[in-house]
Amino acid sequence: MISWFRGARRRGRPRRVAVILAALAPGAALADGPADGDGASGHAIGSVMVVGQSRLDVPLLTQPVARTPQSVDVITAQVIQLNGLSDLRDVLRLDPA
Amino acid sequence: MSAHADEDSGQGTNVQIRGFSARFDLYRDGQLDLGQYYRDPFDLDAVEVLTGPSSVLFGRGSTGGVVNDVSKTPLLEPLQAAALSVGTDDLARISTDLNAPLSPSAALRLNAMGYTSGLAGRDLVDAPAWASRRP
């Protein structure tokens, strides 16, 4: 720990840590202390249930990715026979994608 | 989707989907088919092409998509079909599709193919092939 502190002092970290602690201190005091002036000090609030709908920022992702509909092109045996194809490469050329 | 010759890759069915090679995204009835050979569709009931990032959507595969070959399966109705093709450079191809019901719940189907051809402009090239499949 001592060696770490010395190293940090050389890089100027204690000043940064002190600034952060100073900024957090008032917030901690407000959270612990009673709220004066509102007349409801000293008792805890019971459980609160919040009901609502989550709003998606990306409207395309409305369901899990695994359930996303995808385009599947099917080339049937009848089409293959009617075109007289004898190679899978020729069959795949019929795919419009 | 594009298919190209074998100048820049190994022999066999080499296709590209959306610009990405689908060489290792060929499936046969859902099973990965890695063989480097030219696939003849004589025993195929359908060819399914799924485009998109298949590793996410299909569960496996690469970026462009996957090709799934669906084999013919036995039918409970009798079927006899044959096809004959002839062409230049000694091209000849015959394929048969025979299906025979054995019982109300069982059937036998036989697909066979024979192929031979030369190559345009080359006298010493012969490319025979034959295959059969009994589902």
PDB file of C-alpha atoms in Angstrom:
ATOM      1  CA  MET A   1       0.000   0.000   0.000  1.00  0.00           C
ATOM      2  CA  ILE A   2       2.784   2.388   0.790  1.00  0.00           C
ATOM      3  CA  SER A   3       4.472   1.868  -2.487  1.00  0.00           C
ATOM      4  CA  TRP A   4       1.165   2.337  -4.295  1.00  0.00           C
ATOM      5  CA  PHE A   5       0.494   5.573  -2.476  1.00  0.00           C
ATOM      6  CA  ARG A   6       3.888   6.899  -3.284  1.00  0.00           C
ATOM      7  CA  GLY A   7       3.489   6.060  -6.905  1.00  0.00           C
ATOM      8  CA  ALA A   8       0.102   7.678  -6.994  1.00  0.00           C
ATOM      9  CA  ARG A   9       1.414  10.794  -5.375  1.00  0.00           C
ATOM     10  CA  ARG A  10       3.914  11.203  -8.123  1.00  0.00           C
ATOM     11  CA  ARG A  11       1.113  11.049 -10.682  1.00  0.00           C
ATOM     12  CA  GLY A  12      -1.020  13.495  -8.759  1.00  0.00           C
ATOM     13  CA  ARG A  13      -3.847  11.085  -7.884  1.00  0.00           C
ATOM     14  CA  PRO A  14      -4.315  12.155  -4.195  1.00  0.00           C
ATOM     15  CA  ARG A  15      -5.587  15.496  -5.361  1.00  0.00           C
ATOM     16  CA  ARG A  16      -8.097  13.835  -7.624  1.00  0.00           C
ATOM     17  CA  VAL A  17      -9.236  11.491  -4.865  1.00  0.00           C
ATOM     18  CA  ALA A  18      -9.658  14.391  -2.486  1.00  0.00           C
ATOM     19  CA  VAL A  19     -11.818  16.257  -4.969  1.00  0.00           C
ATOM     20  CA  ILE A  20     -14.050  13.229  -5.472  1.00  0.00           C
ATOM     21  CA  LEU A  21     -14.442  12.656  -1.731  1.00  0.00           C
ATOM     22  CA  ALA A  22     -15.303  16.301  -1.221  1.00  0.00           C
ATOM     23  CA  ALA A  23     -17.952  16.098  -3.884  1.00  0.00           C
ATOM     24  CA  LEU A  24     -19.506  12.963  -2.397  1.00  0.00           C
ATOM     25  CA  ALA A  25     -19.535  14.098   1.198  1.00  0.00           C
ATOM     26  CA  PRO A  26     -22.555  16.469   1.056  1.00  0.00           C
ATOM     27  CA  GLY A  27     -24.613  13.867  -0.779  1.00  0.00           C
ATOM     28  CA  ALA A  28     -23.900  11.263   1.846  1.00  0.00           C
ATOM     29  CA  ALA A  29     -24.844  13.643   4.595  1.00  0.00           C
ATOM     30  CA  LEU A  30     -28.166  14.456   2.956  1.00  0.00           C
ATOM     31  CA  ALA A  31     -28.998  10.794   2.495  1.00  0.00           C
ATOM     32  CA  ASP A  32     -28.329   9.899   6.103  1.00  0.00           C
ATOM     33  CA  GLY A  33     -29.838  12.889   7.773  1.00  0.00           C
ATOM     34  CA  PRO A  34     -33.543  13.615   8.275  1.00  0.00           C
ATOM     35  CA  ALA A  35     -35.328  15.709   5.702  1.00  0.00           C
ATOM     36  CA  ASP A  36     -36.116  18.848   7.595  1.00  0.00           C
ATOM     37  CA  GLY A  37     -39.044  20.993   6.619  1.00  0.00           C
ATOM     38  CA  ASP A  38     -41.315  18.470   4.913  1.00  0.00           C
ATOM     39  CA  GLY A  39     -42.850  17.088   8.075  1.00  0.00           C
ATOM     40  CA  ALA A  40     -42.256  13.454   7.091  1.00  0.00           C
ATOM     41  CA  SER A  41     -38.923  12.908   8.675  1.00  0.00           C
ATOM     42  CA  GLY A  42     -37.784   9.806  10.426  1.00  0.00           C
ATOM     43  CA  HIS A  43     -39.836   6.985   8.872  1.00  0.00           C
ATOM     44  CA  ALA A  44     -39.103   4.781   5.917  1.00  0.00           C
ATOM     45  CA  ILE A  45     -41.254   4.637   2.855  1.00  0.00           C
ATOM     46  CA  GLY A  46     -42.835   1.299   2.092  1.00  0.00           C
ATOM     47  CA  SER A  47     -42.358  -0.581  -1.113  1.00  0.00           C
ATOM     48  CA  VAL A  48     -43.448   1.251  -4.214  1.00  0.00           C
ATOM     49  CA  MET A  49     -44.616  -0.536  -7.320  1.00  0.00           C
ATOM     50  CA  VAL A  50     -44.196   1.273 -10.595  1.00  0.00           C
ATOM     51  CA  VAL A  51     -46.127  -0.038 -13.572  1.00  0.00           C
ATOM     52  CA  GLY A  52     -45.366   1.091 -17.080  1.00  0.00           C
ATOM     53  CA  GLN A  53     -44.104   0.152 -20.476  1.00  0.00           C
ATOM     54  CA  SER A  54     -40.500   0.246 -21.447  1.00  0.00           C
ATOM     55  CA  ARG A  55     -39.779   2.368 -24.468  1.00  0.00           C
ATOM     56  CA  LEU A  56     -37.346   0.947 -26.974  1.00  0.00           C
ATOM     57  CA  ASP A  57     -34.920   3.339 -28.509  1.00  0.00           C
ATOM     58  CA  VAL A  58     -34.459   1.006 -31.492  1.00  0.00           C
ATOM     59  CA  PRO A  59     -37.902   0.113 -32.794  1.00  0.00           C
ATOM     60  CA  LEU A  60     -36.539  -2.719 -34.934  1.00  0.00           C
ATOM     61  CA  LEU A  61     -35.561  -4.754 -31.885  1.00  0.00           C
ATOM     62  CA  THR A  62     -39.056  -5.498 -30.663  1.00  0.00           C
ATOM     63  CA  GLN A  63     -38.357  -9.127 -29.786  1.00  0.00           C
ATOM     64  CA  PRO A  64     -35.389 -11.393 -29.097  1.00  0.00           C
ATOM     65  CA  VAL A  65     -32.958 -11.673 -31.962  1.00  0.00           C
ATOM     66  CA  ALA A  66     -33.544 -15.410 -32.200  1.00  0.00           C
ATOM     67  CA  ARG A  67     -37.191 -14.741 -33.016  1.00  0.00           C
ATOM     68  CA  THR A  68     -36.526 -12.130 -35.640  1.00  0.00           C
ATOM     69  CA  PRO A  69     -38.197 -13.155 -38.904  1.00  0.00           C
ATOM     70  CA  GLN A  70     -35.758 -13.709 -41.722  1.00  0.00           C
ATOM     71  CA  SER A  71     -36.085 -14.229 -45.410  1.00  0.00           C
ATOM     72  CA  VAL A  72     -35.632 -17.800 -46.522  1.00  0.00           C
ATOM     73  CA  ASP A  73     -35.778 -18.434 -50.233  1.00  0.00           C
ATOM     74  CA  VAL A  74     -36.849 -21.922 -51.229  1.00  0.00           C
ATOM     75  CA  ILE A  75     -36.131 -23.367 -54.641  1.00  0.00           C
ATOM     76  CA  THR A  76     -38.235 -26.476 -55.095  1.00  0.00           C
ATOM     77  CA  ALA A  77     -37.434 -29.645 -56.990  1.00  0.00           C
ATOM     78  CA  GLN A  78     -40.063 -28.760 -59.558  1.00  0.00           C
ATOM     79  CA  VAL A  79     -38.272 -25.531 -60.406  1.00  0.00           C
ATOM     80  CA  ILE A  80     -34.977 -27.376 -60.599  1.00  0.00           C
ATOM     81  CA  GLN A  81     -36.416 -29.952 -62.965  1.00  0.00           C
ATOM     82  CA  LEU A  82     -38.197 -27.432 -65.163  1.00  0.00           C
ATOM     83  CA  ASN A  83     -34.961 -25.518 -65.615  1.00  0.00           C
ATOM     84  CA  GLY A  84     -33.008 -28.689 -66.350  1.00  0.00           C
ATOM     85  CA  LEU A  85     -30.352 -27.900 -63.775  1.00  0.00           C
ATOM     86  CA  SER A  86     -27.626 -30.365 -62.912  1.00  0.00           C
ATOM     87  CA  ASP A  87     -25.439 -28.374 -60.559  1.00  0.00           C
ATOM     88  CA  LEU A  88     -26.192 -26.732 -57.248  1.00  0.00           C
ATOM     89  CA  ARG A  89     -24.403 -23.594 -58.408  1.00  0.00           C
ATOM     90  CA  ASP A  90     -26.893 -23.245 -61.239  1.00  0.00           C
ATOM     91  CA  VAL A  91     -29.715 -23.802 -58.786  1.00  0.00           C
ATOM     92  CA  LEU A  92     -28.469 -21.063 -56.510  1.00  0.00           C
ATOM     93  CA  ARG A  93     -28.395 -18.635 -59.411  1.00  0.00           C
ATOM     94  CA  LEU A  94     -32.198 -18.748 -59.290  1.00  0.00           C
ATOM     95  CA  ASP A  95     -32.123 -17.243 -55.839  1.00  0.00           C
ATOM     96  CA  PRO A  96     -33.211 -13.614 -56.129  1.00  0.00           C
ATOM     97  CA  ALA A  97     -31.258 -12.497 -53.071  1.00  0.00           C
TER      98      ALA A  97
ATOM     99  CA  MET B   1     -25.841 -14.703 -54.181  1.00  0.00           C
ATOM    100  CA  SER B   2     -23.229 -15.489 -56.730  1.00  0.00           C
ATOM    101  CA  ALA B   3     -21.453 -18.601 -57.856  1.00  0.00           C
ATOM    102  CA  HIS B   4     -18.112 -18.461 -59.515  1.00  0.00           C
ATOM    103  CA  ALA B   5     -15.581 -20.733 -61.075  1.00  0.00           C
ATOM    104  CA  ASP B   6     -12.705 -22.358 -59.302  1.00  0.00           C
ATOM    105  CA  GLU B   7      -9.980 -19.912 -60.158  1.00  0.00           C
ATOM    106  CA  ASP B   8      -9.741 -18.422 -56.711  1.00  0.00           C
ATOM    107  CA  SER B   9     -10.811 -21.243 -54.463  1.00  0.00           C
ATOM    108  CA  GLY B  10     -10.957 -24.974 -54.073  1.00  0.00           C
ATOM    109  CA  GLN B  11     -12.963 -27.236 -56.277  1.00  0.00           C
ATOM    110  CA  GLY B  12     -16.561 -27.959 -55.564  1.00  0.00           C
ATOM    111  CA  THR B  13     -19.595 -25.858 -54.933  1.00  0.00           C
ATOM    112  CA  ASN B  14     -18.321 -22.394 -54.041  1.00  0.00           C
ATOM    113  CA  VAL B  15     -20.949 -19.758 -53.559  1.00  0.00           C
ATOM    114  CA  GLN B  16     -20.965 -16.323 -52.073  1.00  0.00           C
ATOM    115  CA  ILE B  17     -23.883 -14.771 -50.259  1.00  0.00           C
ATOM    116  CA  ARG B  18     -23.934 -11.022 -49.883  1.00  0.00           C
ATOM    117  CA  GLY B  19     -20.302 -10.930 -50.840  1.00  0.00           C
ATOM    118  CA  PHE B  20     -19.185 -13.377 -48.168  1.00  0.00           C
ATOM    119  CA  SER B  21     -18.026 -16.860 -48.954  1.00  0.00           C
ATOM    120  CA  ALA B  22     -20.520 -19.533 -48.004  1.00  0.00           C
ATOM    121  CA  ARG B  23     -18.052 -22.325 -48.669  1.00  0.00           C
ATOM    122  CA  PHE B  24     -18.470 -23.662 -45.141  1.00  0.00           C
ATOM    123  CA  ASP B  25     -22.149 -22.795 -44.833  1.00  0.00           C
ATOM    124  CA  LEU B  26     -23.571 -25.595 -46.929  1.00  0.00           C
ATOM    125  CA  TYR B  27     -25.873 -27.947 -45.076  1.00  0.00           C
ATOM    126  CA  ARG B  28     -27.603 -31.165 -45.964  1.00  0.00           C
ATOM    127  CA  ASP B  29     -30.804 -31.675 -44.017  1.00  0.00           C
ATOM    128  CA  GLY B  30     -29.426 -29.444 -41.295  1.00  0.00           C
ATOM    129  CA  GLN B  31     -26.085 -31.218 -41.105  1.00  0.00           C
ATOM    130  CA  LEU B  32     -22.939 -29.391 -42.131  1.00  0.00           C
ATOM    131  CA  ASP B  33     -21.742 -30.569 -45.541  1.00  0.00           C
ATOM    132  CA  LEU B  34     -18.073 -29.684 -45.913  1.00  0.00           C
ATOM    133  CA  GLY B  35     -17.198 -31.917 -48.842  1.00  0.00           C
ATOM    134  CA  GLN B  36     -15.419 -30.286 -51.752  1.00  0.00           C
ATOM    135  CA  TYR B  37     -17.468 -31.699 -54.580  1.00  0.00           C
ATOM    136  CA  TYR B  38     -19.913 -30.522 -57.153  1.00  0.00           C
ATOM    137  CA  ARG B  39     -23.389 -31.073 -55.826  1.00  0.00           C
ATOM    138  CA  ASP B  40     -25.954 -32.446 -58.196  1.00  0.00           C
ATOM    139  CA  PRO B  41     -29.551 -31.654 -57.221  1.00  0.00           C
ATOM    140  CA  PHE B  42     -30.986 -34.935 -58.526  1.00  0.00           C
ATOM    141  CA  ASP B  43     -32.016 -36.059 -55.018  1.00  0.00           C
ATOM    142  CA  LEU B  44     -33.018 -32.696 -53.617  1.00  0.00           C
ATOM    143  CA  ASP B  45     -36.564 -31.833 -52.749  1.00  0.00           C
ATOM    144  CA  ALA B  46     -35.726 -28.174 -52.161  1.00  0.00           C
ATOM    145  CA  VAL B  47     -32.859 -25.784 -51.687  1.00  0.00           C
ATOM    146  CA  GLU B  48     -33.271 -23.300 -48.866  1.00  0.00           C
ATOM    147  CA  VAL B  49     -31.250 -20.109 -48.808  1.00  0.00           C
ATOM    148  CA  LEU B  50     -31.148 -18.062 -45.619  1.00  0.00           C
ATOM    149  CA  THR B  51     -29.493 -14.712 -46.076  1.00  0.00           C
ATOM    150  CA  GLY B  52     -28.159 -12.672 -43.225  1.00  0.00           C
ATOM    151  CA  PRO B  53     -25.768 -13.114 -40.314  1.00  0.00           C
ATOM    152  CA  SER B  54     -26.495 -16.777 -39.944  1.00  0.00           C
ATOM    153  CA  SER B  55     -24.412 -17.292 -36.822  1.00  0.00           C
ATOM    154  CA  VAL B  56     -26.903 -15.120 -34.973  1.00  0.00           C
ATOM    155  CA  LEU B  57     -30.099 -16.112 -36.715  1.00  0.00           C
ATOM    156  CA  PHE B  58     -29.443 -19.730 -37.666  1.00  0.00           C
ATOM    157  CA  GLY B  59     -27.272 -20.548 -34.685  1.00  0.00           C
ATOM    158  CA  ARG B  60     -24.172 -21.272 -36.721  1.00  0.00           C
ATOM    159  CA  GLY B  61     -22.469 -20.229 -39.877  1.00  0.00           C
ATOM    160  CA  SER B  62     -20.786 -17.077 -41.019  1.00  0.00           C
ATOM    161  CA  THR B  63     -21.761 -13.633 -42.158  1.00  0.00           C
ATOM    162  CA  GLY B  64     -23.431 -14.010 -45.503  1.00  0.00           C
ATOM    163  CA  GLY B  65     -25.923 -16.781 -44.877  1.00  0.00           C
ATOM    164  CA  VAL B  66     -26.437 -20.501 -45.245  1.00  0.00           C
ATOM    165  CA  VAL B  67     -27.656 -22.921 -47.883  1.00  0.00           C
ATOM    166  CA  ASN B  68     -29.574 -25.949 -46.712  1.00  0.00           C
ATOM    167  CA  ASP B  69     -30.224 -28.798 -49.136  1.00  0.00           C
ATOM    168  CA  VAL B  70     -33.378 -30.728 -48.334  1.00  0.00           C
ATOM    169  CA  SER B  71     -33.281 -34.346 -49.462  1.00  0.00           C
ATOM    170  CA  LYS B  72     -36.147 -36.168 -51.031  1.00  0.00           C
ATOM    171  CA  THR B  73     -37.944 -38.444 -48.631  1.00  0.00           C
ATOM    172  CA  PRO B  74     -40.068 -41.523 -49.267  1.00  0.00           C
ATOM    173  CA  LEU B  75     -43.700 -40.942 -50.108  1.00  0.00           C
ATOM    174  CA  LEU B  76     -46.748 -43.053 -49.415  1.00  0.00           C
ATOM    175  CA  GLU B  77     -47.728 -42.821 -53.063  1.00  0.00           C
ATOM    176  CA  PRO B  78     -46.060 -44.601 -55.966  1.00  0.00           C
ATOM    177  CA  LEU B  79     -43.814 -42.464 -58.131  1.00  0.00           C
ATOM    178  CA  GLN B  80     -41.687 -43.183 -61.165  1.00  0.00           C
ATOM    179  CA  ALA B  81     -39.869 -40.374 -62.907  1.00  0.00           C
ATOM    180  CA  ALA B  82     -36.849 -40.119 -65.143  1.00  0.00           C
ATOM    181  CA  ALA B  83     -35.063 -37.352 -66.970  1.00  0.00           C
ATOM    182  CA  LEU B  84     -32.627 -37.551 -69.843  1.00  0.00           C
ATOM    183  CA  SER B  85     -30.414 -34.763 -71.093  1.00  0.00           C
ATOM    184  CA  VAL B  86     -28.057 -34.777 -74.059  1.00  0.00           C
ATOM    185  CA  GLY B  87     -25.948 -32.001 -75.458  1.00  0.00           C
ATOM    186  CA  THR B  88     -22.802 -31.011 -77.238  1.00  0.00           C
ATOM    187  CA  ASP B  89     -19.352 -32.202 -76.221  1.00  0.00           C
ATOM    188  CA  ASP B  90     -20.702 -35.689 -75.483  1.00  0.00           C
ATOM    189  CA  LEU B  91     -22.957 -34.494 -72.715  1.00  0.00           C
ATOM    190  CA  ALA B  92     -25.360 -37.103 -71.420  1.00  0.00           C
ATOM    191  CA  ARG B  93     -27.179 -37.166 -68.138  1.00  0.00           C
ATOM    192  CA  ILE B  94     -29.907 -39.410 -66.837  1.00  0.00           C
ATOM    193  CA  SER B  95     -31.631 -39.304 -63.481  1.00  0.00           C
ATOM    194  CA  THR B  96     -34.357 -41.458 -62.006  1.00  0.00           C
ATOM    195  CA  ASP B  97     -36.698 -41.048 -59.086  1.00  0.00           C
ATOM    196  CA  LEU B  98     -38.483 -44.200 -57.971  1.00  0.00           C
ATOM    197  CA  ASN B  99     -40.755 -44.465 -54.982  1.00  0.00           C
ATOM    198  CA  ALA B 100     -42.622 -47.568 -53.845  1.00  0.00           C
ATOM    199  CA  PRO B 101     -44.902 -47.791 -50.807  1.00  0.00           C
ATOM    200  CA  LEU B 102     -44.189 -50.931 -48.819  1.00  0.00           C
ATOM    201  CA  SER B 103     -46.987 -50.612 -46.293  1.00  0.00           C
ATOM    202  CA  PRO B 104     -49.448 -47.941 -45.176  1.00  0.00           C
ATOM    203  CA  SER B 105     -46.678 -46.443 -43.075  1.00  0.00           C
ATOM    204  CA  ALA B 106     -43.450 -47.339 -44.913  1.00  0.00           C
ATOM    205  CA  ALA B 107     -42.030 -46.647 -48.326  1.00  0.00           C
ATOM    206  CA  LEU B 108     -38.811 -46.930 -50.299  1.00  0.00           C
ATOM    207  CA  ARG B 109     -37.421 -44.253 -52.562  1.00  0.00           C
ATOM    208  CA  LEU B 110     -34.435 -44.532 -54.856  1.00  0.00           C
ATOM    209  CA  ASN B 111     -32.741 -41.637 -56.613  1.00  0.00           C
ATOM    210  CA  ALA B 112     -29.965 -42.293 -59.098  1.00  0.00           C
ATOM    211  CA  MET B 113     -28.024 -40.190 -61.548  1.00  0.00           C
ATOM    212  CA  GLY B 114     -25.438 -40.795 -64.252  1.00  0.00           C
ATOM    213  CA  TYR B 115     -23.525 -38.049 -66.014  1.00  0.00           C
ATOM    214  CA  THR B 116     -20.798 -37.840 -68.565  1.00  0.00           C
ATOM    215  CA  SER B 117     -19.475 -35.027 -70.673  1.00  0.00           C
ATOM    216  CA  GLY B 118     -16.391 -33.667 -72.281  1.00  0.00           C
ATOM    217  CA  LEU B 119     -15.194 -30.104 -72.189  1.00  0.00           C
ATOM    218  CA  ALA B 120     -15.678 -27.574 -74.918  1.00  0.00           C
ATOM    219  CA  GLY B 121     -12.501 -27.105 -76.919  1.00  0.00           C
ATOM    220  CA  ARG B 122     -10.566 -29.880 -75.170  1.00  0.00           C
ATOM    221  CA  ASP B 123     -10.323 -33.353 -76.571  1.00  0.00           C
ATOM    222  CA  LEU B 124      -8.735 -35.200 -73.656  1.00  0.00           C
ATOM    223  CA  VAL B 125     -11.098 -34.193 -70.905  1.00  0.00           C
ATOM    224  CA  ASP B 126     -13.840 -36.455 -69.687  1.00  0.00           C
ATOM    225  CA  ALA B 127     -15.919 -35.700 -66.621  1.00  0.00           C
ATOM    226  CA  PRO B 128     -18.075 -38.653 -65.672  1.00  0.00           C
ATOM    227  CA  ALA B 129     -20.074 -38.781 -62.481  1.00  0.00           C
ATOM    228  CA  TRP B 130     -22.661 -41.016 -60.981  1.00  0.00           C
ATOM    229  CA  ALA B 131     -24.503 -41.124 -57.705  1.00  0.00           C
ATOM    230  CA  SER B 132     -27.376 -42.830 -56.039  1.00  0.00           C
ATOM    231  CA  ARG B 133     -29.233 -42.278 -52.864  1.00  0.00           C
ATOM    232  CA  ARG B 134     -31.761 -44.341 -51.005  1.00  0.00           C
ATOM    233  CA  PRO B 135     -33.370 -42.412 -48.173  1.00  0.00           C
TER     234      PRO B 135
END
